[in-house]
Tab-separated table of C-alpha atoms and ligand atoms in Angstrom:
chain	number	residue	atom	x	y	z
Z	1	UNK	CA	152.103	88.366	152.385
Z	2	UNK	CA	149.355	91.019	152.961
Z	3	UNK	CA	145.762	90.217	151.796
Z	4	UNK	CA	144.569	93.778	150.898
Z	5	UNK	CA	141.027	92.746	149.781
Z	6	UNK	CA	138.346	94.226	152.040
Z	7	UNK	CA	136.087	92.461	154.423
Z	8	UNK	CA	132.434	92.904	153.233
Z	9	UNK	CA	129.894	93.734	155.970
Z	10	UNK	CA	126.128	94.070	155.330
Z	11	UNK	CA	122.930	94.750	157.076
Z	12	UNK	CA	119.347	95.874	156.206
Z	13	UNK	CA	120.240	99.404	157.131
Z	14	UNK	CA	122.523	100.980	159.749
Z	15	UNK	CA	122.263	98.548	162.588
Z	16	UNK	CA	125.141	96.577	161.213
Z	17	UNK	CA	127.384	99.562	161.788
Z	18	UNK	CA	127.674	98.212	165.501
Z	19	UNK	CA	129.416	95.054	164.023
Z	20	UNK	CA	131.599	97.156	161.733
Z	21	UNK	CA	132.615	99.246	164.643
Z	22	UNK	CA	133.767	96.075	166.421
Z	23	UNK	CA	135.700	94.791	163.339
Z	24	UNK	CA	137.404	98.091	162.995
Z	25	UNK	CA	138.481	98.099	166.725
Z	26	UNK	CA	139.778	94.478	166.638
Z	27	UNK	CA	141.320	94.809	162.981
Z	28	UNK	CA	142.051	98.529	162.428
Z	29	UNK	CA	144.437	97.821	159.402
Z	30	UNK	CA	141.770	95.819	157.409
Z	31	UNK	CA	139.822	97.479	154.561
Z	32	UNK	CA	136.002	97.393	155.120
Z	33	UNK	CA	133.296	97.716	152.768
Z	34	UNK	CA	129.809	98.233	154.175
Z	35	UNK	CA	126.390	97.812	152.496
Z	36	UNK	CA	123.103	98.854	154.231
Z	37	UNK	CA	120.174	97.844	152.079
Z	38	UNK	CA	118.126	100.940	153.240
Z	39	UNK	CA	115.550	100.480	150.297
Z	40	UNK	CA	114.237	97.232	151.919
Z	41	UNK	CA	114.641	97.962	155.483
Z	42	UNK	CA	113.272	96.490	157.894
Z	43	UNK	CA	113.831	93.109	157.126
Z	44	UNK	CA	112.529	91.911	160.482
Z	45	UNK	CA	108.855	92.112	159.354
Z	46	UNK	CA	109.336	90.553	155.955
Z	47	UNK	CA	108.825	86.885	154.810
Z	48	UNK	CA	111.762	84.626	154.711
Z	49	UNK	CA	111.553	84.584	150.806
Z	50	UNK	CA	111.848	88.321	150.590
Z	51	UNK	CA	114.867	88.357	153.196
Z	52	UNK	CA	116.498	85.697	151.272
Z	53	UNK	CA	116.162	87.431	147.920
Z	54	UNK	CA	117.423	90.757	149.358
Z	55	UNK	CA	120.175	89.256	151.154
Z	56	UNK	CA	121.446	87.168	148.139
Z	57	UNK	CA	121.463	90.441	146.011
Z	58	UNK	CA	123.584	92.190	148.510
Z	59	UNK	CA	125.999	89.230	148.915
Z	60	UNK	CA	126.234	89.255	144.978
Z	61	UNK	CA	127.189	93.106	145.077
Z	62	UNK	CA	129.762	92.494	147.718
Z	63	UNK	CA	131.264	89.319	146.032
Z	64	UNK	CA	131.733	91.645	143.082
Z	65	UNK	CA	133.702	94.135	145.181
Z	66	UNK	CA	136.157	91.196	145.681
Z	67	UNK	CA	135.823	90.884	149.538
Z	68	UNK	CA	137.893	88.233	151.199
Z	69	UNK	CA	135.217	87.474	153.730
Z	70	UNK	CA	131.561	88.350	154.114
Z	71	UNK	CA	130.135	89.344	157.461
Z	72	UNK	CA	126.390	89.095	157.793
Z	73	UNK	CA	125.871	91.875	160.235
Z	74	UNK	CA	122.065	91.327	160.532
Z	75	UNK	CA	120.539	88.884	162.590
Z	76	UNK	CA	117.559	88.560	160.469
Z	77	UNK	CA	119.423	87.687	157.420
Z	78	UNK	CA	121.569	85.297	159.453
Z	79	UNK	CA	118.551	83.472	160.842
Z	80	UNK	CA	116.713	83.252	157.395
Z	81	UNK	CA	119.103	83.404	154.649
Z	82	UNK	CA	122.472	82.049	155.551
Z	83	UNK	CA	122.173	79.205	152.986
Z	84	UNK	CA	121.210	81.631	150.185
Z	85	UNK	CA	123.922	84.204	151.036
Z	86	UNK	CA	126.662	81.365	151.021
Z	87	UNK	CA	125.224	80.268	147.607
Z	88	UNK	CA	125.577	83.828	146.247
Z	89	UNK	CA	129.135	84.433	147.780
Z	90	UNK	CA	130.549	81.291	146.058
Z	91	UNK	CA	133.924	80.577	147.617
Z	92	UNK	CA	134.039	83.790	149.828
Z	93	UNK	CA	133.697	82.479	153.673
Z	94	UNK	CA	130.529	83.908	155.224
Z	95	UNK	CA	130.369	84.793	158.993
Z	96	UNK	CA	126.726	85.305	160.356
Z	97	UNK	CA	125.972	86.645	163.823
Z	98	UNK	CA	123.710	84.199	165.275
Z	99	UNK	CA	126.323	81.201	165.908
Z	100	UNK	CA	128.898	83.608	167.561
Z	101	UNK	CA	126.196	85.203	169.732
Z	102	UNK	CA	124.868	81.840	170.946
Z	103	UNK	CA	128.245	80.569	171.587
Z	104	UNK	CA	129.067	83.456	173.741
Z	105	UNK	CA	125.516	83.215	175.628
Z	106	UNK	CA	126.111	79.403	176.112
Z	107	UNK	CA	129.633	80.266	177.575
Z	108	UNK	CA	128.267	82.866	179.765
Z	109	UNK	CA	125.249	81.513	181.428
Z	110	UNK	CA	125.717	80.295	185.024
Z	111	UNK	CA	122.309	78.729	185.668
Z	112	UNK	CA	121.596	77.747	182.062
Z	113	UNK	CA	118.563	79.888	181.661
Z	114	UNK	CA	118.995	82.248	178.588
Z	115	UNK	CA	116.740	84.816	177.047
Z	116	UNK	CA	116.842	86.088	173.360
Z	117	UNK	CA	115.307	89.235	171.934
Z	118	UNK	CA	115.230	90.053	168.279
Z	119	UNK	CA	112.805	91.060	165.481
Z	120	UNK	CA	109.756	89.141	164.589
Z	121	UNK	CA	111.407	87.048	161.784
Z	122	UNK	CA	114.453	86.199	163.848
Z	123	UNK	CA	112.402	84.941	166.868
Z	124	UNK	CA	109.983	83.187	164.556
Z	125	UNK	CA	112.883	81.134	162.781
Z	126	UNK	CA	113.998	79.726	166.088
Z	127	UNK	CA	117.584	80.104	164.727
Z	128	UNK	CA	118.971	81.308	167.982
Z	129	UNK	CA	117.165	78.639	170.083
Z	130	UNK	CA	118.624	75.975	167.744
Z	131	UNK	CA	122.231	77.427	167.923
Z	132	UNK	CA	121.972	77.818	171.627
Z	133	UNK	CA	120.857	74.181	172.016
Z	134	UNK	CA	123.705	73.150	169.666
Z	135	UNK	CA	126.196	75.080	171.640
Z	136	UNK	CA	125.042	73.598	174.953
Z	137	UNK	CA	122.198	70.966	175.073
Z	138	UNK	CA	119.723	71.323	178.178
Z	139	UNK	CA	119.779	75.060	178.208
Z	140	UNK	CA	116.268	76.722	178.730
Z	141	UNK	CA	115.606	79.211	176.215
Z	142	UNK	CA	113.029	82.019	176.337
Z	143	UNK	CA	112.814	83.981	173.102
Z	144	UNK	CA	110.706	87.255	172.701
Z	145	UNK	CA	110.210	89.268	169.584
Z	146	UNK	CA	110.529	93.172	170.341
Z	147	UNK	CA	109.424	94.841	167.069
Z	148	UNK	CA	109.232	98.405	168.474
Z	149	UNK	CA	112.834	98.586	169.310
Z	150	UNK	CA	114.225	99.283	165.840
Z	151	UNK	CA	112.087	102.162	165.165
Z	152	UNK	CA	112.798	103.566	168.707
Z	153	UNK	CA	116.373	103.410	168.166
Z	154	UNK	CA	116.268	105.050	164.504
Z	155	UNK	CA	114.254	107.767	166.260
Z	156	UNK	CA	117.124	108.157	168.552
Z	157	UNK	CA	114.904	107.349	171.447
Z	158	UNK	CA	117.276	105.028	173.296
Z	159	UNK	CA	117.165	107.109	176.402
Z	160	UNK	CA	113.498	108.285	176.072
Z	161	UNK	CA	110.811	107.231	178.582
Z	162	UNK	CA	108.841	105.583	175.896
Z	163	UNK	CA	111.680	103.165	175.318
Z	164	UNK	CA	111.660	102.523	178.885
Z	165	UNK	CA	107.975	101.838	178.928
Z	166	UNK	CA	108.303	99.570	175.914
Z	167	UNK	CA	111.155	97.584	177.323
Z	168	UNK	CA	109.742	96.909	180.572
Z	169	UNK	CA	106.620	95.533	178.632
Z	170	UNK	CA	108.657	93.253	176.408
Z	171	UNK	CA	111.166	92.058	178.949
Z	172	UNK	CA	108.674	91.057	181.575
Z	173	UNK	CA	108.194	87.407	180.417
Z	174	UNK	CA	112.167	87.151	180.439
Z	175	UNK	CA	112.228	88.532	184.143
Z	176	UNK	CA	109.554	86.097	185.114
Z	177	UNK	CA	111.650	83.152	183.230
Z	178	UNK	CA	114.590	84.234	185.516
Z	179	UNK	CA	117.051	84.309	182.636
Z	180	UNK	CA	120.477	84.969	183.850
Z	181	UNK	CA	121.919	85.979	180.198
Z	182	UNK	CA	120.339	87.899	177.468
Z	183	UNK	CA	121.184	87.745	173.919
Z	184	UNK	CA	120.780	90.891	171.989
Z	185	UNK	CA	119.607	89.359	168.861
Z	186	UNK	CA	119.462	92.270	166.709
Z	187	UNK	CA	122.254	94.778	165.422
Z	188	UNK	CA	120.187	97.784	166.792
Z	189	UNK	CA	119.782	96.659	170.306
Z	190	UNK	CA	123.346	97.493	171.677
Z	191	UNK	CA	122.211	101.086	171.456
Z	192	UNK	CA	119.640	100.320	174.282
Z	193	UNK	CA	122.092	98.406	176.351
Z	194	UNK	CA	122.018	100.604	179.415
Z	195	UNK	CA	118.186	100.675	179.515
Z	196	UNK	CA	117.826	96.844	178.749
Z	197	UNK	CA	120.526	96.361	181.834
Z	198	UNK	CA	118.513	98.570	184.064
Z	199	UNK	CA	115.220	96.805	183.305
Z	200	UNK	CA	116.799	93.124	183.428
Z	201	UNK	CA	119.020	94.015	186.636
Z	202	UNK	CA	122.713	94.140	186.941
Z	203	UNK	CA	123.180	90.354	187.626
Z	204	UNK	CA	121.794	89.474	183.969
Z	205	UNK	CA	124.683	89.291	181.380
Z	206	UNK	CA	123.978	90.910	178.222
Z	207	UNK	CA	125.436	89.446	175.132
Z	208	UNK	CA	126.112	91.459	172.157
Z	209	UNK	CA	127.059	89.427	169.209
Z	210	UNK	CA	129.347	92.189	167.410
Z	211	UNK	CA	132.362	91.643	169.545
Z	212	UNK	CA	132.055	87.890	169.255
Z	213	UNK	CA	131.654	88.075	165.509
Z	214	UNK	CA	134.486	90.468	165.156
Z	215	UNK	CA	136.812	87.933	167.155
Z	216	UNK	CA	135.469	84.912	164.848
Z	217	UNK	CA	136.077	86.885	161.752
Z	218	UNK	CA	139.704	87.713	162.843
Z	219	UNK	CA	140.328	83.930	163.669
Z	220	UNK	CA	139.039	82.912	160.338
Z	221	UNK	CA	141.349	85.396	158.560
Z	222	UNK	CA	144.263	84.316	160.811
Z	223	UNK	CA	143.777	80.613	159.866
Z	224	UNK	CA	143.392	81.309	156.228
Z	225	UNK	CA	146.570	83.703	156.133
Z	226	UNK	CA	144.259	86.346	154.832
Z	227	UNK	CA	145.171	89.300	157.252
Z	228	UNK	CA	146.259	92.677	155.873
Z	229	UNK	CA	149.456	94.067	157.439
Z	230	UNK	CA	148.879	97.747	157.579
Z	231	UNK	CA	148.079	100.226	160.291
Z	232	UNK	CA	145.040	101.877	158.973
Z	233	UNK	CA	142.105	100.623	156.740
Z	234	UNK	CA	139.905	102.095	154.171
Z	235	UNK	CA	136.145	102.403	154.955
Z	236	UNK	CA	133.610	102.403	152.077
Z	237	UNK	CA	129.964	102.726	152.570
Z	238	UNK	CA	127.064	101.880	150.274
Z	239	UNK	CA	123.412	101.967	150.614
Z	240	UNK	CA	120.407	101.229	148.283
Z	241	UNK	CA	118.182	104.227	149.310
Z	242	UNK	CA	118.234	107.638	151.092
Z	243	UNK	CA	122.085	108.178	151.653
Z	244	UNK	CA	121.520	111.403	153.606
Z	245	UNK	CA	119.397	109.592	156.091
Z	246	UNK	CA	122.041	106.714	156.350
Z	247	UNK	CA	124.584	109.544	156.987
Z	248	UNK	CA	122.852	111.267	159.744
Z	249	UNK	CA	121.605	107.910	161.555
Z	250	UNK	CA	125.236	106.698	161.395
Z	251	UNK	CA	126.427	109.870	162.930
Z	252	UNK	CA	123.720	110.151	165.530
Z	253	UNK	CA	123.642	106.421	166.627
Z	254	UNK	CA	127.199	105.644	166.612
Z	255	UNK	CA	129.162	108.820	166.429
Z	256	UNK	CA	130.856	107.317	163.167
Z	257	UNK	CA	132.059	110.122	161.006
Z	258	UNK	CA	130.974	108.476	157.717
Z	259	UNK	CA	132.162	111.105	155.286
Z	260	UNK	CA	130.802	109.568	152.036
Z	261	UNK	CA	128.146	107.046	151.049
Z	262	UNK	CA	127.543	105.771	147.763
Z	263	UNK	CA	124.138	105.074	146.519
Z	264	UNK	CA	123.596	101.766	144.931
Z	265	UNK	CA	120.029	100.973	144.126
Z	266	UNK	CA	118.991	97.667	143.039
Z	267	UNK	CA	115.638	96.255	141.811
Z	268	UNK	CA	114.672	92.887	142.890
O	1	DGL	N1	119.485	94.826	161.543
O	1	DGL	C1	118.296	94.050	161.759
O	1	DGL	C2	118.711	92.660	162.605
O	1	DGL	O1	119.709	92.644	163.145
O	1	DGL	C3	117.135	94.648	162.273
O	1	DGL	C4	116.664	95.739	161.367
O	1	DGL	C5	115.535	95.138	160.388
O	1	DGL	O2	114.638	94.689	160.801
O	1	DGL	O3	116.012	95.172	159.240
O	1	DGL	O4	117.787	91.755	162.635
């Protein structure tokens, strides 16, 4: 039996496309439907109540698209609103990015010293610290908010010297804490990977939760008998505002040839 229902993927904007790419690489036959809440981005500087309200509305929309699983490809939503998203999704299984990323980091660290970078809201929630300590009690965790990284990435400045300057400033406390593993706790940050690696040094392991999340989503579908047996899946894209900007950022950031994005505004 082939389950042709799509996997729903959502983010506050385009960052979650790094997770969509990982899902498509791992499960090319699956249909994927992506929602970028571009009307309300950034989530990272909003209150937990606002993030929960927006995230639940997107989850309801994707549930209405009859998805078979919902991947929350946004660290801020995963950190602040997983409960509300699960309530809105009903019986649809929900996979966030925090726990897969934390599990991967807990397994990777050699000396038990883990750094986490993310948006202000993600870091303030302490969701990564909790998930890391659940995965491996006794870890030393140093978490730092890096609010300027998202606008730098959206400006296409991931190789710009301004990004290098900002990265050196933000990462200094993590270098001083001598972390051996660094979790990229925001879906935009994989774009900065070469720079972050250079600043932290080659001995530090960078953990990007996209791959691990794709792997856990595949395992979930395998276990529930929900895989689609086909060679190529369909990709559908929605956003809540400025579809042209969505298209050009998707192309520039990820080289994704998104041919069409449907505007679906919602008032909350
Ligand atoms: N994609 C969001 C995240 O992973 C970052 C962008 C935002 O602040 O909305 O946290």
